[in-house]
PDB file of C-alpha atoms in Angstrom:
ATOM      1  CA  MET A   1    -172.938 -76.353-103.963  1.00 48.00           C
ATOM      2  CA  GLU A   2    -169.735 -77.662-105.823  1.00 53.00           C
ATOM      3  CA  GLN A   3    -166.969 -78.170-103.595  1.00 63.00           C
ATOM      4  CA  LEU A   4    -164.076 -76.696-104.462  1.00 67.00           C
ATOM      5  CA  SER A   5    -160.800 -77.927-105.436  1.00 84.00           C
ATOM      6  CA  GLU A   6    -157.726 -77.363-103.685  1.00 84.00           C
ATOM      7  CA  LEU A   7    -156.363 -75.761-106.881  1.00 84.00           C
ATOM      8  CA  ASP A   8    -159.436 -73.048-106.478  1.00 87.00           C
ATOM      9  CA  ARG A   9    -158.751 -72.663-103.011  1.00 89.00           C
ATOM     10  CA  ILE A  10    -155.260 -71.501-103.897  1.00 89.00           C
ATOM     11  CA  LYS A  11    -156.326 -69.276-106.458  1.00 89.00           C
ATOM     12  CA  ASP A  12    -158.959 -67.781-104.173  1.00 91.00           C
ATOM     13  CA  HIS A  13    -156.218 -67.597-101.496  1.00 92.00           C
ATOM     14  CA  LEU A  14    -154.104 -65.383-104.397  1.00 91.00           C
ATOM     15  CA  GLU A  15    -156.673 -63.331-105.065  1.00 90.00           C
ATOM     16  CA  LYS A  16    -157.170 -62.215-101.369  1.00 91.00           C
ATOM     17  CA  LEU A  17    -153.496 -61.936-100.931  1.00 92.00           C
ATOM     18  CA  LEU A  18    -153.402 -59.551-103.843  1.00 90.00           C
ATOM     19  CA  PHE A  19    -155.777 -57.403-102.791  1.00 89.00           C
ATOM     20  CA  MET A  20    -154.435 -56.843 -99.489  1.00 91.00           C
ATOM     21  CA  ILE A  21    -151.310 -56.557-100.958  1.00 92.00           C
ATOM     22  CA  LEU A  22    -151.784 -53.703-103.205  1.00 89.00           C
ATOM     23  CA  GLU A  23    -153.945 -52.141 -99.980  1.00 88.00           C
ATOM     24  CA  VAL A  24    -151.050 -51.950 -98.289  1.00 90.00           C
ATOM     25  CA  ASP A  25    -148.645 -51.090-101.213  1.00 90.00           C
ATOM     26  CA  SER A  26    -150.698 -48.122-101.760  1.00 86.00           C
ATOM     27  CA  LEU A  27    -150.909 -47.027 -98.148  1.00 88.00           C
ATOM     28  CA  ILE A  28    -147.404 -46.918 -97.589  1.00 89.00           C
ATOM     29  CA  GLU A  29    -146.845 -44.272-101.065  1.00 86.00           C
ATOM     30  CA  MET A  30    -149.728 -41.875 -99.313  1.00 83.00           C
ATOM     31  CA  THR A  31    -147.443 -42.622 -95.979  1.00 85.00           C
ATOM     32  CA  GLU A  32    -144.128 -42.072 -97.998  1.00 83.00           C
ATOM     33  CA  ASP A  33    -146.426 -38.757 -99.347  1.00 79.00           C
ATOM     34  CA  TYR A  34    -147.730 -37.420 -96.752  1.00 78.00           C
ATOM     35  CA  ILE A  35    -144.036 -37.622 -94.706  1.00 78.00           C
ATOM     36  CA  SER A  36    -142.411 -36.251 -98.151  1.00 76.00           C
ATOM     37  CA  ILE A  37    -144.345 -33.059 -97.248  1.00 74.00           C
ATOM     38  CA  GLU A  38    -144.158 -32.481 -93.636  1.00 69.00           C
ATOM     39  CA  ASN A  39    -141.450 -29.614 -93.944  1.00 68.00           C
ATOM     40  CA  SER A  40    -142.762 -28.032 -96.841  1.00 70.00           C
ATOM     41  CA  GLU A  41    -145.051 -25.262 -97.475  1.00 72.00           C
ATOM     42  CA  ASP A  42    -148.093 -27.632 -98.416  1.00 68.00           C
ATOM     43  CA  PHE A  43    -147.977 -29.014 -95.352  1.00 69.00           C
ATOM     44  CA  LYS A  44    -149.623 -25.746 -93.949  1.00 72.00           C
ATOM     45  CA  LEU A  45    -152.779 -26.794 -95.627  1.00 69.00           C
ATOM     46  CA  PHE A  46    -153.151 -29.872 -93.136  1.00 70.00           C
ATOM     47  CA  ASN A  47    -153.484 -27.346 -90.534  1.00 70.00           C
ATOM     48  CA  MET A  48    -156.487 -26.741 -90.949  1.00 71.00           C
ATOM     49  CA  LEU A  49    -157.883 -30.039 -90.344  1.00 71.00           C
ATOM     50  CA  PRO A  50    -154.834 -31.258 -87.842  1.00 75.00           C
ATOM     51  CA  ILE A  51    -156.329 -33.845 -85.727  1.00 81.00           C
ATOM     52  CA  PHE A  52    -157.903 -35.522 -88.740  1.00 78.00           C
ATOM     53  CA  PHE A  53    -154.764 -35.652 -90.788  1.00 77.00           C
ATOM     54  CA  SER A  54    -153.004 -36.563 -88.256  1.00 79.00           C
ATOM     55  CA  ASN A  55    -155.539 -39.614 -87.370  1.00 84.00           C
ATOM     56  CA  ILE A  56    -155.485 -40.267 -91.203  1.00 82.00           C
ATOM     57  CA  TYR A  57    -151.294 -40.847 -90.837  1.00 81.00           C
ATOM     58  CA  ASN A  58    -151.688 -43.149 -87.770  1.00 83.00           C
ATOM     59  CA  SER A  59    -154.280 -45.675 -89.149  1.00 87.00           C
ATOM     60  CA  PHE A  60    -151.818 -45.544 -92.270  1.00 87.00           C
ATOM     61  CA  VAL A  61    -148.768 -47.024 -90.538  1.00 85.00           C
ATOM     62  CA  LYS A  62    -151.337 -49.598 -88.053  1.00 86.00           C
ATOM     63  CA  SER A  63    -153.036 -51.016 -91.043  1.00 90.00           C
ATOM     64  CA  ILE A  64    -149.661 -51.584 -92.526  1.00 90.00           C
ATOM     65  CA  CYS A  65    -148.137 -52.881 -89.803  1.00 89.00           C
ATOM     66  CA  ILE A  66    -150.943 -55.270 -88.722  1.00 90.00           C
ATOM     67  CA  ASP A  67    -151.447 -56.392 -92.730  1.00 92.00           C
ATOM     68  CA  LEU A  68    -147.710 -56.995 -93.242  1.00 93.00           C
ATOM     69  CA  CYS A  69    -147.874 -59.403 -90.371  1.00 91.00           C
ATOM     70  CA  ILE A  70    -150.729 -61.402 -91.788  1.00 92.00           C
ATOM     71  CA  ILE A  71    -148.934 -61.321 -95.212  1.00 94.00           C
ATOM     72  CA  PHE A  72    -145.650 -62.340 -93.982  1.00 93.00           C
ATOM     73  CA  ASP A  73    -146.908 -64.712 -90.756  1.00 89.00           C
ATOM     74  CA  LYS A  74    -145.747 -68.185 -90.259  1.00 86.00           C
ATOM     75  CA  PRO A  75    -147.786 -71.345 -91.946  1.00 80.00           C
ATOM     76  CA  GLU A  76    -148.385 -72.061 -88.565  1.00 81.00           C
ATOM     77  CA  LYS A  77    -149.815 -69.448 -87.200  1.00 79.00           C
ATOM     78  CA  SER A  78    -151.956 -68.195 -90.134  1.00 77.00           C
ATOM     79  CA  ASN A  79    -153.739 -69.813 -93.034  1.00 84.00           C
ATOM     80  CA  ARG A  80    -153.739 -66.597 -94.638  1.00 87.00           C
ATOM     81  CA  GLY A  81    -149.833 -65.648 -95.738  1.00 93.00           C
ATOM     82  CA  ILE A  82    -147.387 -66.193 -97.951  1.00 95.00           C
ATOM     83  CA  GLN A  83    -145.860 -69.148 -96.772  1.00 93.00           C
ATOM     84  CA  LYS A  84    -149.142 -70.985 -96.060  1.00 94.00           C
ATOM     85  CA  LEU A  85    -149.906 -69.879 -99.865  1.00 94.00           C
ATOM     86  CA  LEU A  86    -145.846 -71.953-100.660  1.00 95.00           C
ATOM     87  CA  LYS A  87    -146.628 -74.724 -98.889  1.00 93.00           C
ATOM     88  CA  ARG A  88    -150.118 -75.392-100.460  1.00 92.00           C
ATOM     89  CA  ILE A  89    -148.690 -74.550-104.112  1.00 92.00           C
ATOM     90  CA  GLU A  90    -145.906 -77.047-103.069  1.00 91.00           C
ATOM     91  CA  ASN A  91    -148.023 -79.836-102.219  1.00 90.00           C
ATOM     92  CA  GLN A  92    -149.610 -79.428-105.572  1.00 87.00           C
ATOM     93  CA  LEU A  93    -146.984 -79.836-107.802  1.00 86.00           C
ATOM     94  CA  ASN A  94    -145.573 -82.786-105.467  1.00 83.00           C
ATOM     95  CA  LEU A  95    -149.319 -84.377-106.318  1.00 80.00           C
ATOM     96  CA  ASN A  96    -149.311 -83.613-110.044  1.00 76.00           C
ATOM     97  CA  PHE A  97    -152.437 -81.370-109.646  1.00 71.00           C
ATOM     98  CA  ILE A  98    -150.437 -77.860-111.270  1.00 74.00           C
ATOM     99  CA  ASN A  99    -150.634 -78.767-115.044  1.00 69.00           C
ATOM    100  CA  SER A 100    -147.366 -76.925-116.264  1.00 67.00           C
ATOM    101  CA  LYS A 101    -144.606 -78.095-118.283  1.00 72.00           C
ATOM    102  CA  ASN A 102    -142.334 -75.700-116.351  1.00 81.00           C
ATOM    103  CA  LYS A 103    -142.710 -77.823-113.318  1.00 84.00           C
ATOM    104  CA  GLU A 104    -138.974 -78.027-111.845  1.00 86.00           C
ATOM    105  CA  LYS A 105    -139.113 -74.061-112.746  1.00 87.00           C
ATOM    106  CA  LEU A 106    -141.809 -73.464-110.255  1.00 89.00           C
ATOM    107  CA  LYS A 107    -140.610 -76.130-107.770  1.00 90.00           C
ATOM    108  CA  ILE A 108    -137.186 -74.067-107.954  1.00 91.00           C
ATOM    109  CA  ALA A 109    -139.455 -70.767-107.436  1.00 93.00           C
ATOM    110  CA  ILE A 110    -140.432 -72.101-104.827  1.00 94.00           C
ATOM    111  CA  ARG A 111    -137.358 -72.236-103.024  1.00 95.00           C
ATOM    112  CA  GLU A 112    -136.420 -69.160-104.174  1.00 96.00           C
ATOM    113  CA  ASN A 113    -138.888 -67.142-102.526  1.00 96.00           C
ATOM    114  CA  ASN A 114    -138.850 -69.211 -99.150  1.00 95.00           C
ATOM    115  CA  LEU A 115    -135.202 -68.449 -99.351  1.00 95.00           C
ATOM    116  CA  LYS A 116    -135.724 -64.939 -99.521  1.00 94.00           C
ATOM    117  CA  ILE A 117    -138.257 -64.505 -97.149  1.00 94.00           C
ATOM    118  CA  ASN A 118    -136.055 -66.446 -94.411  1.00 93.00           C
ATOM    119  CA  ASP A 119    -133.224 -63.703 -95.661  1.00 93.00           C
ATOM    120  CA  ASN A 120    -135.470 -60.884 -93.988  1.00 91.00           C
ATOM    121  CA  GLU A 121    -136.534 -62.535 -91.566  1.00 88.00           C
ATOM    122  CA  LYS A 122    -134.843 -59.633 -88.659  1.00 86.00           C
ATOM    123  CA  SER A 123    -137.131 -57.281 -90.945  1.00 86.00           C
ATOM    124  CA  PHE A 124    -140.723 -59.455 -89.888  1.00 88.00           C
ATOM    125  CA  LYS A 125    -139.576 -60.416 -86.398  1.00 85.00           C
ATOM    126  CA  SER A 126    -139.199 -56.192 -85.894  1.00 82.00           C
ATOM    127  CA  LEU A 127    -142.232 -55.680 -87.650  1.00 85.00           C
ATOM    128  CA  LEU A 128    -144.271 -58.059 -85.388  1.00 83.00           C
ATOM    129  CA  ASP A 129    -142.646 -56.412 -82.400  1.00 80.00           C
ATOM    130  CA  LEU A 130    -144.042 -53.239 -83.245  1.00 78.00           C
ATOM    131  CA  ARG A 131    -147.475 -55.106 -84.034  1.00 81.00           C
ATOM    132  CA  ASP A 132    -147.723 -57.200 -80.551  1.00 76.00           C
ATOM    133  CA  LYS A 133    -146.072 -54.127 -78.391  1.00 72.00           C
ATOM    134  CA  ILE A 134    -148.221 -51.331 -79.997  1.00 71.00           C
ATOM    135  CA  TYR A 135    -150.900 -52.959 -81.902  1.00 71.00           C
ATOM    136  CA  ALA A 136    -152.519 -55.782 -80.523  1.00 68.00           C
ATOM    137  CA  HIS A 137    -151.712 -54.746 -77.078  1.00 66.00           C
ATOM    138  CA  LYS A 138    -149.957 -51.467 -75.843  1.00 64.00           C
ATOM    139  CA  ASP A 139    -147.111 -52.609 -73.328  1.00 65.00           C
ATOM    140  CA  ARG A 140    -147.346 -50.343 -70.114  1.00 69.00           C
ATOM    141  CA  ARG A 141    -143.703 -48.989 -70.279  1.00 67.00           C
ATOM    142  CA  TYR A 142    -144.240 -47.455 -74.239  1.00 63.00           C
ATOM    143  CA  PHE A 143    -147.508 -46.548 -73.076  1.00 64.00           C
ATOM    144  CA  ASP A 144    -145.776 -44.401 -70.292  1.00 64.00           C
ATOM    145  CA  ASN A 145    -142.846 -43.500 -71.931  1.00 68.00           C
ATOM    146  CA  PRO A 146    -143.771 -43.458 -75.717  1.00 61.00           C
ATOM    147  CA  ASP A 147    -140.482 -42.263 -76.935  1.00 62.00           C
ATOM    148  CA  LEU A 148    -138.890 -46.099 -75.884  1.00 63.00           C
ATOM    149  CA  ILE A 149    -140.468 -47.198 -79.443  1.00 62.00           C
ATOM    150  CA  ILE A 150    -138.210 -45.525 -81.452  1.00 59.00           C
ATOM    151  CA  GLN A 151    -134.849 -46.724 -79.376  1.00 61.00           C
ATOM    152  CA  GLU A 152    -136.170 -50.178 -78.908  1.00 61.00           C
ATOM    153  CA  ILE A 153    -138.036 -51.136 -81.577  1.00 64.00           C
ATOM    154  CA  LYS A 154    -135.499 -51.102 -84.160  1.00 69.00           C
ATOM    155  CA  PHE A 155    -138.190 -50.955 -88.018  1.00 71.00           C
ATOM    156  CA  SER A 156    -138.031 -48.378 -90.639  1.00 80.00           C
ATOM    157  CA  MET A 157    -139.830 -47.310 -93.919  1.00 82.00           C
ATOM    158  CA  GLU A 158    -136.952 -49.109 -95.827  1.00 87.00           C
ATOM    159  CA  ASP A 159    -138.030 -52.312 -94.055  1.00 87.00           C
ATOM    160  CA  ILE A 160    -141.735 -51.691 -94.926  1.00 89.00           C
ATOM    161  CA  LYS A 161    -140.742 -51.278 -98.234  1.00 90.00           C
ATOM    162  CA  LYS A 162    -138.517 -53.732 -98.679  1.00 91.00           C
ATOM    163  CA  LEU A 163    -141.288 -56.004 -97.017  1.00 93.00           C
ATOM    164  CA  ILE A 164    -143.922 -55.201 -99.372  1.00 93.00           C
ATOM    165  CA  GLU A 165    -141.811 -55.372-102.466  1.00 93.00           C
ATOM    166  CA  ILE A 166    -140.546 -59.224-101.476  1.00 94.00           C
ATOM    167  CA  ALA A 167    -144.849 -59.656-101.364  1.00 94.00           C
ATOM    168  CA  LYS A 168    -145.378 -58.223-104.296  1.00 93.00           C
ATOM    169  CA  SER A 169    -143.103 -59.920-106.355  1.00 92.00           C
ATOM    170  CA  ILE A 170    -143.640 -63.576-105.011  1.00 94.00           C
ATOM    171  CA  VAL A 171    -147.537 -63.132-105.101  1.00 93.00           C
ATOM    172  CA  GLY A 172    -146.883 -61.059-108.548  1.00 91.00           C
ATOM    173  CA  PHE A 173    -145.619 -64.346-109.855  1.00 91.00           C
ATOM    174  CA  TRP A 174    -147.505 -67.062-108.857  1.00 91.00           C
ATOM    175  CA  TYR A 175    -150.542 -64.999-109.804  1.00 89.00           C
ATOM    176  CA  SER A 176    -149.235 -64.937-113.512  1.00 88.00           C
ATOM    177  CA  GLU A 177    -148.233 -68.335-113.173  1.00 87.00           C
ATOM    178  CA  LEU A 178    -152.042 -70.081-111.691  1.00 87.00           C
ATOM    179  CA  ILE A 179    -154.546 -67.296-112.993  1.00 82.00           C
ATOM    180  CA  ILE A 180    -153.562 -64.544-115.431  1.00 76.00           C
ATOM    181  CA  GLU A 181    -150.686 -61.814-116.302  1.00 73.00           C
ATOM    182  CA  PHE A 182    -150.730 -59.067-113.855  1.00 70.00           C
ATOM    183  CA  ASP A 183    -149.101 -55.357-113.494  1.00 67.00           C
ATOM    184  CA  MET A 184    -148.037 -54.978-109.630  1.00 67.00           C
ATOM    185  CA  SER A 185    -147.601 -51.499-109.779  1.00 64.00           C
ATOM    186  CA  SER A 186    -149.357 -49.161-107.302  1.00 54.00           C
ATOM    187  CA  VAL A 187    -152.615 -48.156-107.735  1.00 53.00           C
ATOM    188  CA  SER A 188    -152.498 -44.708-105.763  1.00 52.00           C
ATOM    189  CA  LYS A 189    -149.656 -42.649-107.685  1.00 55.00           C
ATOM    190  CA  GLY A 190    -150.824 -39.027-108.145  1.00 57.00           C
ATOM    191  CA  GLU A 191    -153.696 -39.342-105.641  1.00 57.00           C
ATOM    192  CA  PHE A 192    -152.176 -37.789-102.906  1.00 53.00           C
ATOM    193  CA  ASP A 193    -150.719 -34.787-105.001  1.00 61.00           C
ATOM    194  CA  HIS A 194    -154.475 -34.646-106.441  1.00 57.00           C
ATOM    195  CA  LEU A 195    -155.598 -34.275-102.331  1.00 58.00           C
ATOM    196  CA  ILE A 196    -152.772 -31.459-101.620  1.00 56.00           C
ATOM    197  CA  GLN A 197    -154.662 -29.552-104.757  1.00 65.00           C
ATOM    198  CA  ILE A 198    -158.047 -30.020-103.548  1.00 60.00           C
ATOM    199  CA  LEU A 199    -157.486 -28.198 -99.973  1.00 58.00           C
ATOM    200  CA  LYS A 200    -155.592 -25.694-102.197  1.00 56.00           C
ATOM    201  CA  GLN A 201    -158.286 -25.227-103.595  1.00 61.00           C
ATOM    202  CA  TYR A 202    -160.591 -25.132-101.021  1.00 52.00           C
ATOM    203  CA  LYS A 203    -158.294 -22.762 -98.982  1.00 51.00           C
ATOM    204  CA  ILE A 204    -158.448 -20.382-101.888  1.00 52.00           C
ATOM    205  CA  ASP A 205    -162.217 -20.739-102.206  1.00 55.00           C
ATOM    206  CA  ARG A 206    -162.732 -19.614 -98.322  1.00 53.00           C
ATOM    207  CA  ILE A 207    -160.320 -16.656 -98.969  1.00 48.00           C
ATOM    208  CA  GLU A 208    -162.375 -15.044-101.759  1.00 48.00           C
ATOM    209  CA  GLU A 209    -165.838 -15.966 -99.866  1.00 55.00           C
ATOM    210  CA  HIS A 210    -164.387 -14.157 -96.525  1.00 48.00           C
ATOM    211  CA  TYR A 211    -163.721 -10.786 -98.644  1.00 49.00           C
ATOM    212  CA  LYS A 212    -166.993 -10.976-100.406  1.00 56.00           C
ATOM    213  CA  GLN A 213    -168.889 -10.909 -97.401  1.00 55.00           C
TER     214      GLN A 213
END
């Protein structure tokens, strides 16, 4: 089997990060859609299968939290995240293994990427708290008193959206530079609306079936 070059491994790293980021972005969008209809008339449709949809929502939030931690984890802790990717790219630029007419531009981009990540260190630490104390292993005090989670772990959907946008901009840039131009738009647009329409039709069909009997 032919051994991959470091540049090929970087491209593979980019591909895997890209897939994870798009998946998280899609989950965030669907989670926001779920939250947005909680107080609407349509939310009553979910009462047909309340436990099912509640579990889906909780699974979305858990997956978002765990995967964002992987994406932004420190390079000394994980080989999978953005910061490790940037270190690998920087090494290849310094060794002249990346052929580009814009090497200085790329080196500046790495510095700006790292600065953007460092500027949001507080949000990332809050996310780590959420993962470590709730999802990795639930602390006894949070298990006994779940309300403490909201009081003590300051993390919001806005923090999540900010982090995923940073991830999209960084990985989208390097994917376009090293592989091919790529549109980082969400792939799940409209799917939640489609689900609502399916549930509405299901409810109509059940009512019609009832009156036929």
